[in-house]
């Protein structure tokens, strides 16, 4: 069971700064310094797997037509935005399935069972489009990326993955 808590803004800022550095180290090429950083900072396996999947997308979908059908490229800025969104998500969330779309977007998708799914698509402009199905409830919308997780996306994640 996943629980969501809201920390005071000051505590969240400190937490995200250290997490931001750790994710940046993991996303960059491996060096002895970043290797020791990734081992010393408490980042769960799910988060590392997501960062690795984003790096794979950066490599595989960076050119036009990467899917063989004329897909738009996934730009580095989109990957950076996805990493920023990852920083805002509770570290207790399970690893999402990560994919690239033919529109040049990156999608994060969680499935918690029948009729319990949520997806967030990150566009190159920073638009976050989301859709969630939690039993008979459907939530969807679009928000612009900011330095905080939008409330509507938090609610969607709670309905699908929380209590």
PDB file of C-alpha atoms in Angstrom:
ATOM      1  CA  UNK A   1       0.000   0.000   0.000  1.00  0.00           C
ATOM      2  CA  UNK A   2       1.481   3.336  -1.042  1.00  0.00           C
ATOM      3  CA  UNK A   3       0.964   6.391   1.120  1.00  0.00           C
ATOM      4  CA  UNK A   4       1.519   9.968   0.099  1.00  0.00           C
ATOM      5  CA  UNK A   5       2.631  12.649   2.485  1.00  0.00           C
ATOM      6  CA  UNK A   6       3.269  16.307   1.942  1.00  0.00           C
ATOM      7  CA  UNK A   7       6.367  17.664   3.637  1.00  0.00           C
ATOM      8  CA  UNK A   8       6.798  21.344   4.452  1.00  0.00           C
ATOM      9  CA  UNK A   9       8.165  23.240   1.418  1.00  0.00           C
ATOM     10  CA  UNK A  10      11.606  23.768   2.971  1.00  0.00           C
ATOM     11  CA  UNK A  11      12.093  20.048   3.705  1.00  0.00           C
ATOM     12  CA  UNK A  12      10.910  19.104   0.209  1.00  0.00           C
ATOM     13  CA  UNK A  13      13.329  21.538  -1.385  1.00  0.00           C
ATOM     14  CA  UNK A  14      16.285  20.068   0.492  1.00  0.00           C
ATOM     15  CA  UNK A  15      15.188  16.527  -0.342  1.00  0.00           C
ATOM     16  CA  UNK A  16      14.744  17.258  -4.042  1.00  0.00           C
ATOM     17  CA  UNK A  17      18.113  19.033  -4.313  1.00  0.00           C
ATOM     18  CA  UNK A  18      19.961  15.966  -3.030  1.00  0.00           C
ATOM     19  CA  UNK A  19      17.825  13.655  -5.148  1.00  0.00           C
ATOM     20  CA  UNK A  20      18.370  15.885  -8.165  1.00  0.00           C
ATOM     21  CA  UNK A  21      22.133  15.571  -7.804  1.00  0.00           C
ATOM     22  CA  UNK A  22      21.881  11.813  -7.397  1.00  0.00           C
ATOM     23  CA  UNK A  23      19.698  11.430 -10.486  1.00  0.00           C
ATOM     24  CA  UNK A  24      22.000  13.685 -12.497  1.00  0.00           C
ATOM     25  CA  UNK A  25      24.945  11.535 -11.442  1.00  0.00           C
ATOM     26  CA  UNK A  26      23.103   8.376 -12.414  1.00  0.00           C
ATOM     27  CA  UNK A  27      22.058   9.804 -15.774  1.00  0.00           C
ATOM     28  CA  UNK A  28      25.584  10.909 -16.650  1.00  0.00           C
ATOM     29  CA  UNK A  29      28.324   8.562 -17.718  1.00  0.00           C
ATOM     30  CA  UNK A  30      29.677   6.377 -14.962  1.00  0.00           C
ATOM     31  CA  UNK A  31      32.750   7.736 -13.240  1.00  0.00           C
ATOM     32  CA  UNK A  32      34.243   6.661  -9.925  1.00  0.00           C
ATOM     33  CA  UNK A  33      32.734   9.774  -8.287  1.00  0.00           C
ATOM     34  CA  UNK A  34      29.204   9.196  -9.596  1.00  0.00           C
ATOM     35  CA  UNK A  35      29.505   5.485  -8.869  1.00  0.00           C
ATOM     36  CA  UNK A  36      30.246   6.166  -5.209  1.00  0.00           C
ATOM     37  CA  UNK A  37      27.464   8.779  -5.137  1.00  0.00           C
ATOM     38  CA  UNK A  38      24.898   6.312  -6.465  1.00  0.00           C
ATOM     39  CA  UNK A  39      25.943   3.774  -3.836  1.00  0.00           C
ATOM     40  CA  UNK A  40      25.873   6.254  -0.964  1.00  0.00           C
ATOM     41  CA  UNK A  41      22.611   8.066  -1.724  1.00  0.00           C
ATOM     42  CA  UNK A  42      19.434   6.214  -0.866  1.00  0.00           C
ATOM     43  CA  UNK A  43      17.804   5.799  -4.256  1.00  0.00           C
ATOM     44  CA  UNK A  44      15.660   2.738  -4.591  1.00  0.00           C
ATOM     45  CA  UNK A  45      16.068   0.166  -7.323  1.00  0.00           C
ATOM     46  CA  UNK A  46      12.815   1.265  -8.986  1.00  0.00           C
ATOM     47  CA  UNK A  47      14.078   4.823  -9.426  1.00  0.00           C
ATOM     48  CA  UNK A  48      17.404   3.645 -10.868  1.00  0.00           C
ATOM     49  CA  UNK A  49      15.569   1.375 -13.305  1.00  0.00           C
ATOM     50  CA  UNK A  50      13.443   4.316 -14.468  1.00  0.00           C
ATOM     51  CA  UNK A  51      16.514   6.533 -14.955  1.00  0.00           C
ATOM     52  CA  UNK A  52      18.136   3.728 -16.953  1.00  0.00           C
ATOM     53  CA  UNK A  53      15.018   3.348 -19.119  1.00  0.00           C
ATOM     54  CA  UNK A  54      15.006   7.098 -19.798  1.00  0.00           C
ATOM     55  CA  UNK A  55      18.649   6.932 -20.852  1.00  0.00           C
ATOM     56  CA  UNK A  56      17.811   4.063 -23.222  1.00  0.00           C
ATOM     57  CA  UNK A  57      15.050   6.185 -24.769  1.00  0.00           C
ATOM     58  CA  UNK A  58      17.487   9.087 -25.154  1.00  0.00           C
ATOM     59  CA  UNK A  59      19.773   6.798 -27.170  1.00  0.00           C
ATOM     60  CA  UNK A  60      17.193   4.864 -29.189  1.00  0.00           C
ATOM     61  CA  UNK A  61      14.549   7.478 -30.042  1.00  0.00           C
ATOM     62  CA  UNK A  62      16.635  10.586 -30.672  1.00  0.00           C
ATOM     63  CA  UNK A  63      16.294  10.658 -34.471  1.00  0.00           C
ATOM     64  CA  UNK A  64      13.275  11.256 -36.665  1.00  0.00           C
ATOM     65  CA  UNK A  65      11.666   8.001 -37.747  1.00  0.00           C
ATOM     66  CA  UNK A  66      13.154   5.999 -34.858  1.00  0.00           C
ATOM     67  CA  UNK A  67      10.112   3.708 -34.954  1.00  0.00           C
ATOM     68  CA  UNK A  68      10.390   3.025 -38.704  1.00  0.00           C
ATOM     69  CA  UNK A  69       7.195   4.993 -39.372  1.00  0.00           C
ATOM     70  CA  UNK A  70       8.277   8.649 -39.219  1.00  0.00           C
ATOM     71  CA  UNK A  71       8.007   9.213 -35.452  1.00  0.00           C
ATOM     72  CA  UNK A  72       9.189  12.532 -34.094  1.00  0.00           C
ATOM     73  CA  UNK A  73      12.444  12.356 -32.152  1.00  0.00           C
ATOM     74  CA  UNK A  74      12.495  12.374 -28.376  1.00  0.00           C
ATOM     75  CA  UNK A  75      14.664  15.384 -27.610  1.00  0.00           C
ATOM     76  CA  UNK A  76      17.128  15.575 -24.728  1.00  0.00           C
ATOM     77  CA  UNK A  77      14.986  18.338 -23.220  1.00  0.00           C
ATOM     78  CA  UNK A  78      12.064  15.904 -22.995  1.00  0.00           C
ATOM     79  CA  UNK A  79      14.256  13.375 -21.207  1.00  0.00           C
ATOM     80  CA  UNK A  80      15.447  16.122 -18.843  1.00  0.00           C
ATOM     81  CA  UNK A  81      11.831  17.078 -18.130  1.00  0.00           C
ATOM     82  CA  UNK A  82      11.018  13.421 -17.430  1.00  0.00           C
ATOM     83  CA  UNK A  83      13.941  13.249 -14.987  1.00  0.00           C
ATOM     84  CA  UNK A  84      12.633  16.412 -13.305  1.00  0.00           C
ATOM     85  CA  UNK A  85       9.180  14.864 -12.996  1.00  0.00           C
ATOM     86  CA  UNK A  86      10.738  11.727 -11.560  1.00  0.00           C
ATOM     87  CA  UNK A  87      12.283  13.869  -8.811  1.00  0.00           C
ATOM     88  CA  UNK A  88       8.831  15.150  -7.862  1.00  0.00           C
ATOM     89  CA  UNK A  89       7.262  11.702  -7.566  1.00  0.00           C
ATOM     90  CA  UNK A  90       7.225   9.954  -4.183  1.00  0.00           C
ATOM     91  CA  UNK A  91      10.190   7.590  -3.958  1.00  0.00           C
ATOM     92  CA  UNK A  92       7.843   4.896  -2.640  1.00  0.00           C
ATOM     93  CA  UNK A  93       6.115   4.533  -6.017  1.00  0.00           C
ATOM     94  CA  UNK A  94       6.853   1.385  -7.980  1.00  0.00           C
ATOM     95  CA  UNK A  95       8.865   1.766 -11.173  1.00  0.00           C
ATOM     96  CA  UNK A  96       6.691   2.849 -14.080  1.00  0.00           C
ATOM     97  CA  UNK A  97       6.852   1.358 -17.544  1.00  0.00           C
ATOM     98  CA  UNK A  98       8.679   3.970 -19.621  1.00  0.00           C
ATOM     99  CA  UNK A  99       8.126   4.451 -23.337  1.00  0.00           C
ATOM    100  CA  UNK A 100       8.508   6.947 -26.148  1.00  0.00           C
ATOM    101  CA  UNK A 101       5.570   7.973 -28.292  1.00  0.00           C
ATOM    102  CA  UNK A 102       5.578   8.770 -32.017  1.00  0.00           C
ATOM    103  CA  UNK A 103       4.764  12.378 -31.022  1.00  0.00           C
ATOM    104  CA  UNK A 104       8.188  12.749 -29.359  1.00  0.00           C
ATOM    105  CA  UNK A 105       6.778  12.419 -25.860  1.00  0.00           C
ATOM    106  CA  UNK A 106       7.874  10.192 -23.002  1.00  0.00           C
ATOM    107  CA  UNK A 107       5.215   8.220 -21.151  1.00  0.00           C
ATOM    108  CA  UNK A 108       5.322   6.866 -17.611  1.00  0.00           C
ATOM    109  CA  UNK A 109       2.714   4.159 -17.002  1.00  0.00           C
ATOM    110  CA  UNK A 110       1.717   2.301 -13.833  1.00  0.00           C
ATOM    111  CA  UNK A 111      -0.704  -0.605 -13.610  1.00  0.00           C
ATOM    112  CA  UNK A 112      -1.939  -1.788 -10.219  1.00  0.00           C
ATOM    113  CA  UNK A 113      -4.403  -4.392 -11.440  1.00  0.00           C
ATOM    114  CA  UNK A 114      -7.624  -4.534 -13.433  1.00  0.00           C
ATOM    115  CA  UNK A 115      -9.103  -1.063 -13.916  1.00  0.00           C
ATOM    116  CA  UNK A 116      -6.261   0.530 -11.924  1.00  0.00           C
ATOM    117  CA  UNK A 117      -3.885   2.316 -14.306  1.00  0.00           C
ATOM    118  CA  UNK A 118      -2.341   5.753 -14.633  1.00  0.00           C
ATOM    119  CA  UNK A 119      -0.214   7.250 -17.411  1.00  0.00           C
ATOM    120  CA  UNK A 120       1.638  10.537 -17.623  1.00  0.00           C
ATOM    121  CA  UNK A 121       2.981  11.807 -20.955  1.00  0.00           C
ATOM    122  CA  UNK A 122       5.723  14.455 -20.933  1.00  0.00           C
ATOM    123  CA  UNK A 123       5.932  16.674 -24.024  1.00  0.00           C
ATOM    124  CA  UNK A 124       9.011  18.573 -25.231  1.00  0.00           C
ATOM    125  CA  UNK A 125       7.273  21.815 -24.165  1.00  0.00           C
ATOM    126  CA  UNK A 126       6.788  20.638 -20.567  1.00  0.00           C
ATOM    127  CA  UNK A 127       3.113  19.759 -20.884  1.00  0.00           C
ATOM    128  CA  UNK A 128       2.111  16.831 -18.652  1.00  0.00           C
ATOM    129  CA  UNK A 129      -0.921  14.969 -19.987  1.00  0.00           C
ATOM    130  CA  UNK A 130      -2.318  12.299 -17.713  1.00  0.00           C
ATOM    131  CA  UNK A 131      -5.085   9.728 -17.660  1.00  0.00           C
ATOM    132  CA  UNK A 132      -6.085   7.404 -14.861  1.00  0.00           C
ATOM    133  CA  UNK A 133      -8.625   4.674 -14.378  1.00  0.00           C
ATOM    134  CA  UNK A 134      -9.370   3.681 -10.779  1.00  0.00           C
ATOM    135  CA  UNK A 135     -12.295   1.276 -10.792  1.00  0.00           C
ATOM    136  CA  UNK A 136     -15.190   3.276 -12.197  1.00  0.00           C
ATOM    137  CA  UNK A 137     -13.422   6.631 -11.717  1.00  0.00           C
ATOM    138  CA  UNK A 138     -11.708   8.270 -14.668  1.00  0.00           C
ATOM    139  CA  UNK A 139      -9.351  11.181 -14.265  1.00  0.00           C
ATOM    140  CA  UNK A 140      -7.529  12.982 -17.034  1.00  0.00           C
ATOM    141  CA  UNK A 141      -6.096  16.359 -17.796  1.00  0.00           C
ATOM    142  CA  UNK A 142      -3.128  18.407 -18.787  1.00  0.00           C
ATOM    143  CA  UNK A 143      -0.814  20.537 -16.646  1.00  0.00           C
ATOM    144  CA  UNK A 144       2.383  22.431 -17.324  1.00  0.00           C
ATOM    145  CA  UNK A 145       5.572  21.243 -15.635  1.00  0.00           C
ATOM    146  CA  UNK A 146       6.534  23.287 -12.582  1.00  0.00           C
ATOM    147  CA  UNK A 147       8.778  22.696  -9.594  1.00  0.00           C
ATOM    148  CA  UNK A 148       5.925  20.883  -7.797  1.00  0.00           C
ATOM    149  CA  UNK A 149       3.896  17.828  -8.722  1.00  0.00           C
ATOM    150  CA  UNK A 150       0.514  19.131  -9.919  1.00  0.00           C
ATOM    151  CA  UNK A 151      -2.305  18.370  -7.495  1.00  0.00           C
ATOM    152  CA  UNK A 152      -4.433  16.701 -10.189  1.00  0.00           C
ATOM    153  CA  UNK A 153      -1.633  14.232 -10.961  1.00  0.00           C
ATOM    154  CA  UNK A 154      -1.094  13.575  -7.248  1.00  0.00           C
ATOM    155  CA  UNK A 155      -4.792  12.735  -6.896  1.00  0.00           C
ATOM    156  CA  UNK A 156      -4.661  10.393  -9.901  1.00  0.00           C
ATOM    157  CA  UNK A 157      -1.607   8.589  -8.502  1.00  0.00           C
ATOM    158  CA  UNK A 158      -3.254   8.279  -5.075  1.00  0.00           C
ATOM    159  CA  UNK A 159      -6.470   6.838  -6.537  1.00  0.00           C
ATOM    160  CA  UNK A 160      -4.573   4.213  -8.528  1.00  0.00           C
ATOM    161  CA  UNK A 161      -1.539   3.416  -6.377  1.00  0.00           C
ATOM    162  CA  UNK A 162      -2.455   4.718  -2.921  1.00  0.00           C
ATOM    163  CA  UNK A 163      -4.909   3.667  -0.282  1.00  0.00           C
TER     164      UNK A 163
END
